[in-house]
Amino acid sequence: MDALNRTTLRNITAFSAAALAGMALVVGCGEDEAEFDRGAVIEGMGTGVIMPTVDALHAASQELDTAAQTFCDAPDATTLEAARDAWLAVKAPLKRSESFSFGPARVPRVQMSMNVDKWPGRGENIEAALDTEATIDEAYLTSLDYRDRVYGYPAAGYLLFGAPEGAADTLAAYTDAAYLPEKRCEYLLAVTDHAAGIVAEYHNRWSPEGDGYLTQFVEAGSSDAFPSEQDAFTAVTGTMLFALVQISEMKLGVPLMGNEGAPKPEEVEAPYSNTSVDHALWAFEGVERLYLGTDEAMGLSDYVQFRQAAGNVDQTVRERIAAARSALEALNAPLAETVVNDADAVQAAIDAVDQLNQALSGEVSTLLGINPTTVEGDND
Amino acid sequence: MRALFAPVPASALAFFRAAFGIAIFIGATRYLGYGWVTELYVTPEYHFTYWGFDWVKPWPGIGMHVHYALMGVLGLCVAAGLFYRASITLVFVMFTYVELIDKTAYLNHYYFVSLVALLMIFMPLHRAYSLDVRRKPELRRDWMPAWCVWIVRFQLGCVYVFAGIAKLEKDWLVHGEPMTIWLAARTDFPLVGHLFDLPWLGQAMSIAGCLFDLTIVVFLLWRPTRLGAYLTVVVFHVATGLLFNIGLFPLIMIALTPIFFDPDWPRRLWAKFKKVPYQAPELPEHLPARSPLLRQIGTAALALYVAVQLALPMRHLLYPGNVLWNQEGWRFSWRVMLIEKSGFLKFNVRDANSERRWVVYPRTFLNDRQLQLATGSPDMILQLAHHIAEDFRSRGVAEPQVFADAHLSLNGRPSTRFIDPKVDLAKEPRGLTHFDWVLPELSAAR
């Protein structure tokens, strides 16, 4: 028996040595073969799409802060228009950032969707909140319940585009003493300042000069936040899909069908500025850019093209992106009226976005071996 | 029959008991440490319970955390052989309880743990190398009945053999899927990752994996190949553990597979380590006389257990269609690493008594993990449809109709419709019968 064991051991040793030698040979040969650089795609998404969006959001939030101050110093049609433009300039990158709402967007001190973008702003709640003897500042705002949608950029949208009952227009609310113009301005400045502070924190967390989450992202495979490149793809794909569901379900579906199975126009995202369709398009653009990349940066599309072999998954996704964009652009603003007057068009847009979701969550995810889940656990 | 009740040395089974208990402890600690208890059992507002087990619910408050902490402690008790019978019984009940809370938590190796814990309740594994023996020396025996060894070998054998049989299909053997997809996703793997895009590698590894599963038990059972086979088990599981996110599965298999060695292998190894002559334990010729009826009942129970374990993995043959696609007869069948499914799911809800309609996206009720797993499982889609119908009834819609808009991509194939969109799932019953509203797989050709 011992002799047999020795023989067995020798065989195993020889087999192992041969296997190692074979592996070394294969590794050596493999080094010369062309391979796809997945890291370049991650870097493209990070430095070509994500960081420019975060930079734009940060800059725009500062500019809105300034524009709101200028408006409050001298409220007139010109300064109001400038403040409105500044608000729209914030909302565009803010909506695009929904497609990468992982990492810094979810840390407790930031919580973008809760602290900065709980929509739609509720005019009646804001009116009640600004009618106070207390000093309206960040402490006052955060003492309010975020679920009442009384702070963040949606609230600023009400303050810049909406008007209290009885007021002729927005400007009148800032000039007519009956509408508490000083408190209104105090509220507006507190809201924009509070939101800008959170955006600054968000920017700092992404920025390579700050906490450097971007560096962690682009160095996926060797970073703590993304131990493998696959983790980076999973994070991005998961939030891209989430952004698409948000467009279908929340931005279009709820106003179209509401909780009662009938249109609920008051649930559109930007009811006071009548830019709800733009908001949906901006959110869509975030997904679009991450997939298609830019002139300078690779996107998920490049990786899909490499992996699809003889298939046409990338072409399918591109066609569905184009169809969804067309369907969204075909919606006549304002959305609050369209959900009542042209429900079919809204339904068509929902279907088109869902078709894109199907391709990304189906073919693309399975092709790339991505399980778009943020909840950890084992598999088998 | 007599061989099953022959006395065999106890040291290998004692090692098995210790390894199993430690695995329970590590598993519970991981769940607590990684925050999975909260994410899987506390945060979700909806759970996919098993048919007939809807009464199994998570504990409220910190109950689930206490449950896992206690389970970890009991795992250590099992390992040490302390209050063994009570400990292993509680481990079985508590482990199986959490598995029954939510189908999305199902993993083949968790099912394996439940089965082994059940078997261990009936094994006298506390009678050797245990604190129970230290407490009560009269318990001590250096031997145990052979069936204890053989039933564990059988159970481990089921895992490998049925996993191998399940791989005898086109996707795995011909297309090398989903292995090719998974390897391509790990091209950043140290040293060899850049090879994972090689077109033939997925297929080669698939075939090798299938051969491993189908043959390893034979090589483990045959003494001349046993050591080599075990080393192969170690290499195989270490490699798959490094490559794929399969948790404790590799550790469990590596730790428990030594049961295929002679029942006294730990003592032999110890003697070699201490460089002293090996002394075999003294074994009685027969087990102490027991009631013949008790032995007959035990034998019948063992036979029934074996029969069930052989039949369950093959029950998918009772259902029409591809089990990879419809997953009917999927669970409890050792179908390991066979599918990469991704899809899209939403529900169209209509009020049968009016024109009102709604669209419900499952994220309203599910977390990402639940959604990902439910999207490819008809039984979970049906369950969720029932839950949505109940939700609408509670909101005053007397007769809600729920239609699934479900699309699925399997192992890299194009996404196709999965569920018949014209079928009102609110009216479809749950149960074990075939779901004829699961559409046939249209994109079989890759």
Coordinates of C-alpha atoms in Angstrom, one line a residue, chain B residues 378-379 381-382 418-421 423 425 428-429 434-439:
Chain B
P378 CA -41.8 31.9 -13.0
D379 CA -42.9 30.9 -9.5
I381 CA -43.2 36.2 -10.8
L382 CA -46.5 34.5 -10.0
F418 CA -40.9 34.9 -21.0
I419 CA -44.4 35.0 -19.7
D420 CA -47.7 35.0 -21.7
P421 CA -48.8 38.7 -21.4
V423 CA -52.7 35.5 -18.8
L425 CA -51.6 35.8 -13.1
E428 CA -53.3 31.4 -11.6
P429 CA -52.8 29.1 -8.6
H434 CA -46.7 23.0 -14.7
F435 CA -47.0 26.7 -15.4
D436 CA -48.5 26.6 -18.9
W437 CA -48.3 30.4 -19.1
V438 CA -44.5 30.3 -19.3
L439 CA -43.8 30.8 -23.0

